[in-house]
PDB file of C-alpha atoms in Angstrom:
ATOM      1  CA  UNK A   3     157.433 -13.022 113.898  1.00 97.00           C
ATOM      2  CA  UNK A   4     154.531 -14.366 116.134  1.00 98.00           C
ATOM      3  CA  UNK A   5     156.307 -17.797 116.146  1.00 97.00           C
ATOM      4  CA  UNK A   6     159.485 -16.297 117.320  1.00 98.00           C
ATOM      5  CA  UNK A   7     157.748 -14.096 119.918  1.00 97.00           C
ATOM      6  CA  UNK A   8     155.895 -17.000 121.486  1.00 97.00           C
ATOM      7  CA  UNK A   9     158.826 -19.448 121.410  1.00 97.00           C
ATOM      8  CA  UNK A  10     161.170 -16.907 122.962  1.00 96.00           C
ATOM      9  CA  UNK A  11     158.673 -15.830 125.531  1.00 92.00           C
ATOM     10  CA  UNK A  12     158.143 -19.353 126.603  1.00 95.00           C
ATOM     11  CA  UNK A  13     161.824 -19.965 127.125  1.00 94.00           C
ATOM     12  CA  UNK A  14     162.443 -16.614 128.805  1.00 91.00           C
ATOM     13  CA  UNK A  15     159.653 -16.735 131.205  1.00 91.00           C
ATOM     14  CA  UNK A  16     159.520 -20.468 132.046  1.00 93.00           C
ATOM     15  CA  UNK A  17     159.661 -20.637 135.775  1.00 91.00           C
ATOM     16  CA  UNK A  18     158.647 -17.133 136.274  1.00 89.00           C
ATOM     17  CA  UNK A  19     155.075 -17.473 134.960  1.00 88.00           C
ATOM     18  CA  UNK A  20     152.638 -20.323 135.273  1.00 90.00           C
ATOM     19  CA  UNK A  21     153.206 -23.046 132.602  1.00 93.00           C
ATOM     20  CA  UNK A  22     149.430 -22.901 131.748  1.00 92.00           C
ATOM     21  CA  UNK A  23     149.900 -19.306 130.630  1.00 91.00           C
ATOM     22  CA  UNK A  24     153.009 -20.026 128.680  1.00 94.00           C
ATOM     23  CA  UNK A  25     151.629 -23.154 127.061  1.00 96.00           C
ATOM     24  CA  UNK A  26     148.234 -21.508 126.138  1.00 96.00           C
ATOM     25  CA  UNK A  27     147.585 -22.911 122.547  1.00 96.00           C
ATOM     26  CA  UNK A  28     146.014 -19.545 121.515  1.00 97.00           C
ATOM     27  CA  UNK A  29     149.221 -17.570 122.245  1.00 96.00           C
ATOM     28  CA  UNK A  30     150.603 -17.682 118.627  1.00 97.00           C
ATOM     29  CA  UNK A  31     147.233 -16.511 117.196  1.00 97.00           C
ATOM     30  CA  UNK A  32     147.136 -13.639 119.640  1.00 97.00           C
ATOM     31  CA  UNK A  33     150.713 -12.697 118.763  1.00 97.00           C
ATOM     32  CA  UNK A  34     149.915 -12.807 115.040  1.00 98.00           C
ATOM     33  CA  UNK A  35     147.030 -10.254 115.658  1.00 98.00           C
ATOM     34  CA  UNK A  36     149.471  -8.081 117.622  1.00 97.00           C
ATOM     35  CA  UNK A  37     152.135  -8.139 114.880  1.00 98.00           C
ATOM     36  CA  UNK A  38     149.541  -7.519 112.208  1.00 98.00           C
ATOM     37  CA  UNK A  39     148.444  -4.443 114.085  1.00 97.00           C
ATOM     38  CA  UNK A  40     152.033  -3.395 114.863  1.00 97.00           C
ATOM     39  CA  UNK A  41     152.897  -3.519 111.132  1.00 97.00           C
ATOM     40  CA  UNK A  42     149.621  -1.928 109.685  1.00 97.00           C
ATOM     41  CA  UNK A  43     147.826   0.096 112.308  1.00 97.00           C
ATOM     42  CA  UNK A  44     148.414   3.810 112.429  1.00 97.00           C
ATOM     43  CA  UNK A  45     148.699   3.692 116.186  1.00 96.00           C
ATOM     44  CA  UNK A  46     152.111   2.166 115.803  1.00 96.00           C
ATOM     45  CA  UNK A  47     153.354   4.538 113.048  1.00 96.00           C
ATOM     46  CA  UNK A  48     156.063   5.948 115.272  1.00 95.00           C
ATOM     47  CA  UNK A  49     157.446   2.526 116.347  1.00 97.00           C
ATOM     48  CA  UNK A  50     160.460   0.911 114.765  1.00 97.00           C
ATOM     49  CA  UNK A  51     160.349  -2.858 114.032  1.00 98.00           C
ATOM     50  CA  UNK A  52     163.178  -5.142 113.019  1.00 98.00           C
ATOM     51  CA  UNK A  53     163.733  -8.804 112.438  1.00 98.00           C
ATOM     52  CA  UNK A  54     166.860 -10.890 112.446  1.00 98.00           C
ATOM     53  CA  UNK A  55     167.101 -13.692 109.924  1.00 97.00           C
ATOM     54  CA  UNK A  56     169.293 -16.788 109.642  1.00 96.00           C
ATOM     55  CA  UNK A  57     169.128 -19.140 106.693  1.00 96.00           C
ATOM     56  CA  UNK A  58     165.952 -17.488 105.484  1.00 96.00           C
ATOM     57  CA  UNK A  59     164.098 -17.863 108.844  1.00 97.00           C
ATOM     58  CA  UNK A  60     163.201 -15.167 111.287  1.00 97.00           C
ATOM     59  CA  UNK A  61     165.108 -15.871 114.438  1.00 98.00           C
ATOM     60  CA  UNK A  62     164.734 -12.587 116.307  1.00 98.00           C
ATOM     61  CA  UNK A  63     162.365  -9.590 116.641  1.00 98.00           C
ATOM     62  CA  UNK A  64     162.506  -6.202 118.131  1.00 98.00           C
ATOM     63  CA  UNK A  65     160.218  -3.198 118.572  1.00 98.00           C
ATOM     64  CA  UNK A  66     160.644   0.262 120.057  1.00 98.00           C
ATOM     65  CA  UNK A  67     158.485   3.347 120.164  1.00 97.00           C
ATOM     66  CA  UNK A  68     157.816   6.586 122.061  1.00 95.00           C
ATOM     67  CA  UNK A  69     158.363   5.914 125.746  1.00 94.00           C
ATOM     68  CA  UNK A  70     155.491   6.091 128.147  1.00 86.00           C
ATOM     69  CA  UNK A  71     156.279   8.039 131.401  1.00 81.00           C
ATOM     70  CA  UNK A  72     159.554   9.357 130.202  1.00 80.00           C
ATOM     71  CA  UNK A  73     161.069  12.619 129.061  1.00 83.00           C
ATOM     72  CA  UNK A  74     160.250  13.662 125.411  1.00 84.00           C
ATOM     73  CA  UNK A  75     162.532  12.148 122.842  1.00 86.00           C
ATOM     74  CA  UNK A  76     163.062   9.001 124.931  1.00 94.00           C
ATOM     75  CA  UNK A  77     162.469   5.808 123.147  1.00 96.00           C
ATOM     76  CA  UNK A  78     161.285   2.688 124.890  1.00 97.00           C
ATOM     77  CA  UNK A  79     162.338  -0.797 123.821  1.00 98.00           C
ATOM     78  CA  UNK A  80     159.115  -2.901 124.009  1.00 97.00           C
ATOM     79  CA  UNK A  81     160.237  -6.119 122.461  1.00 98.00           C
ATOM     80  CA  UNK A  82     163.514  -7.894 121.865  1.00 98.00           C
ATOM     81  CA  UNK A  83     163.493 -11.661 121.649  1.00 97.00           C
ATOM     82  CA  UNK A  84     165.881 -14.179 119.954  1.00 97.00           C
ATOM     83  CA  UNK A  85     165.333 -17.851 119.566  1.00 97.00           C
ATOM     84  CA  UNK A  86     167.533 -20.062 121.630  1.00 94.00           C
ATOM     85  CA  UNK A  87     170.673 -20.894 119.839  1.00 94.00           C
ATOM     86  CA  UNK A  88     171.056 -17.296 118.530  1.00 96.00           C
ATOM     87  CA  UNK A  89     172.057 -15.626 121.822  1.00 94.00           C
ATOM     88  CA  UNK A  90     175.622 -14.391 121.550  1.00 94.00           C
ATOM     89  CA  UNK A  91     175.533 -14.276 117.701  1.00 96.00           C
ATOM     90  CA  UNK A  92     175.356 -10.632 117.431  1.00 96.00           C
ATOM     91  CA  UNK A  93     171.735 -10.626 116.301  1.00 97.00           C
ATOM     92  CA  UNK A  94     170.464  -9.110 119.584  1.00 97.00           C
ATOM     93  CA  UNK A  95     172.857  -6.252 119.353  1.00 97.00           C
ATOM     94  CA  UNK A  96     171.946  -5.681 115.674  1.00 97.00           C
ATOM     95  CA  UNK A  97     168.242  -5.706 116.581  1.00 98.00           C
ATOM     96  CA  UNK A  98     168.768  -3.196 119.435  1.00 97.00           C
ATOM     97  CA  UNK A  99     170.737  -0.857 117.281  1.00 96.00           C
ATOM     98  CA  UNK A 100     168.070  -1.191 114.486  1.00 97.00           C
ATOM     99  CA  UNK A 101     165.259   0.031 116.770  1.00 98.00           C
ATOM    100  CA  UNK A 102     167.088   2.266 119.351  1.00 97.00           C
ATOM    101  CA  UNK A 103     169.338   4.809 117.942  1.00 86.00           C
ATOM    102  CA  UNK A 104     172.837   4.790 119.589  1.00 83.00           C
ATOM    103  CA  UNK A 105     172.418   8.529 120.397  1.00 85.00           C
ATOM    104  CA  UNK A 106     168.951   8.243 121.911  1.00 91.00           C
ATOM    105  CA  UNK A 107     167.924   8.120 125.499  1.00 95.00           C
ATOM    106  CA  UNK A 108     166.174   4.823 126.011  1.00 97.00           C
ATOM    107  CA  UNK A 109     164.158   2.894 128.687  1.00 97.00           C
ATOM    108  CA  UNK A 110     163.033  -0.707 128.891  1.00 97.00           C
ATOM    109  CA  UNK A 111     161.540  -3.247 131.383  1.00 97.00           C
ATOM    110  CA  UNK A 112     163.407  -6.475 131.937  1.00 97.00           C
ATOM    111  CA  UNK A 113     162.189  -9.515 133.805  1.00 95.00           C
ATOM    112  CA  UNK A 114     163.724 -10.222 137.149  1.00 95.00           C
ATOM    113  CA  UNK A 115     165.487 -12.584 137.449  1.00 94.00           C
ATOM    114  CA  UNK A 116     166.724 -12.634 133.837  1.00 94.00           C
ATOM    115  CA  UNK A 117     170.544 -12.395 134.265  1.00 96.00           C
ATOM    116  CA  UNK A 118     171.273 -12.985 130.671  1.00 95.00           C
ATOM    117  CA  UNK A 119     169.081 -10.265 129.389  1.00 96.00           C
ATOM    118  CA  UNK A 120     170.148  -7.837 132.201  1.00 97.00           C
ATOM    119  CA  UNK A 121     173.834  -8.409 131.278  1.00 97.00           C
ATOM    120  CA  UNK A 122     173.061  -7.813 127.613  1.00 97.00           C
ATOM    121  CA  UNK A 123     171.443  -4.414 128.340  1.00 97.00           C
ATOM    122  CA  UNK A 124     174.262  -3.359 130.783  1.00 97.00           C
ATOM    123  CA  UNK A 125     176.663  -4.082 128.032  1.00 96.00           C
ATOM    124  CA  UNK A 126     174.689  -1.659 125.840  1.00 96.00           C
ATOM    125  CA  UNK A 127     174.847   1.068 128.334  1.00 95.00           C
ATOM    126  CA  UNK A 128     171.512   0.483 130.325  1.00 97.00           C
ATOM    127  CA  UNK A 129     171.411   0.764 134.078  1.00 97.00           C
ATOM    128  CA  UNK A 130     168.690  -0.007 136.703  1.00 98.00           C
ATOM    129  CA  UNK A 131     167.052   3.126 138.020  1.00 96.00           C
ATOM    130  CA  UNK A 132     165.323   1.553 140.961  1.00 96.00           C
ATOM    131  CA  UNK A 133     161.852   1.380 139.570  1.00 96.00           C
ATOM    132  CA  UNK A 134     160.050  -2.040 139.701  1.00 97.00           C
ATOM    133  CA  UNK A 135     156.677  -3.347 138.774  1.00 96.00           C
ATOM    134  CA  UNK A 136     154.845  -6.626 138.433  1.00 94.00           C
ATOM    135  CA  UNK A 137     153.258  -7.247 135.030  1.00 87.00           C
ATOM    136  CA  UNK A 138     151.385 -10.507 134.326  1.00 82.00           C
ATOM    137  CA  UNK A 139     152.819 -11.942 137.453  1.00 84.00           C
ATOM    138  CA  UNK A 140     156.358 -11.231 136.459  1.00 90.00           C
ATOM    139  CA  UNK A 141     158.560  -8.946 138.438  1.00 95.00           C
ATOM    140  CA  UNK A 142     160.183  -6.309 136.148  1.00 96.00           C
ATOM    141  CA  UNK A 143     162.918  -3.799 136.706  1.00 97.00           C
ATOM    142  CA  UNK A 144     163.351  -0.608 134.617  1.00 97.00           C
ATOM    143  CA  UNK A 145     166.581   0.066 132.971  1.00 97.00           C
ATOM    144  CA  UNK A 146     167.489   3.341 131.315  1.00 96.00           C
ATOM    145  CA  UNK A 147     170.228   4.609 129.034  1.00 96.00           C
ATOM    146  CA  UNK A 148     170.897   8.288 129.225  1.00 92.00           C
ATOM    147  CA  UNK A 149     173.080   9.566 126.448  1.00 86.00           C
ATOM    148  CA  UNK A 150     175.592  12.129 127.464  1.00 66.00           C
ATOM    149  CA  UNK A 151     174.821  11.789 131.221  1.00 53.00           C
ATOM    150  CA  UNK A 152     175.697   8.776 133.413  1.00 46.00           C
ATOM    151  CA  UNK A 153     172.745   6.557 134.148  1.00 42.00           C
ATOM    152  CA  UNK A 154     171.825   6.191 137.836  1.00 40.00           C
ATOM    153  CA  UNK A 155     172.215   2.678 139.040  1.00 37.00           C
ATOM    154  CA  UNK A 156     170.878   1.460 142.356  1.00 35.00           C
ATOM    155  CA  UNK A 157     172.697  -1.853 142.227  1.00 34.00           C
ATOM    156  CA  UNK A 158     176.364  -2.834 141.829  1.00 29.00           C
ATOM    157  CA  UNK A 159     176.253  -5.039 138.790  1.00 28.00           C
ATOM    158  CA  UNK A 160     179.842  -5.854 138.062  1.00 22.00           C
TER     159      UNK A 160
END
């Protein structure tokens, strides 16, 4: 899981973050610690975690949990990464469905620019709500999916 997380992170954020940060040799060990905690620590008990496999190898990861700064019952997608070569395979959709219920209100943060990810989330009913932040030097835009009510979008994305 850590290997997929780091490899995907490096390809996703190359050009958006300094190479020195992306190529830090300690990244995999830190992500191993993160996933160990996510899978065993009581703090993450309410989270959902899923992996996608191909030919016995993990090729994708996802994690959701209770949303921070959102209405009760809203789930937040914290992680969804696929290795290059598996985009468009259906694995991303399966991971999203595994960690975010189809009938649940949901929120996520997506890097900007990241047109492939943004299009993927729009396809799954998410829309920009106009909130932005900078995290780790990366500009992020919040996307929401509100079940039963149209999501407010501040951009024309078609």
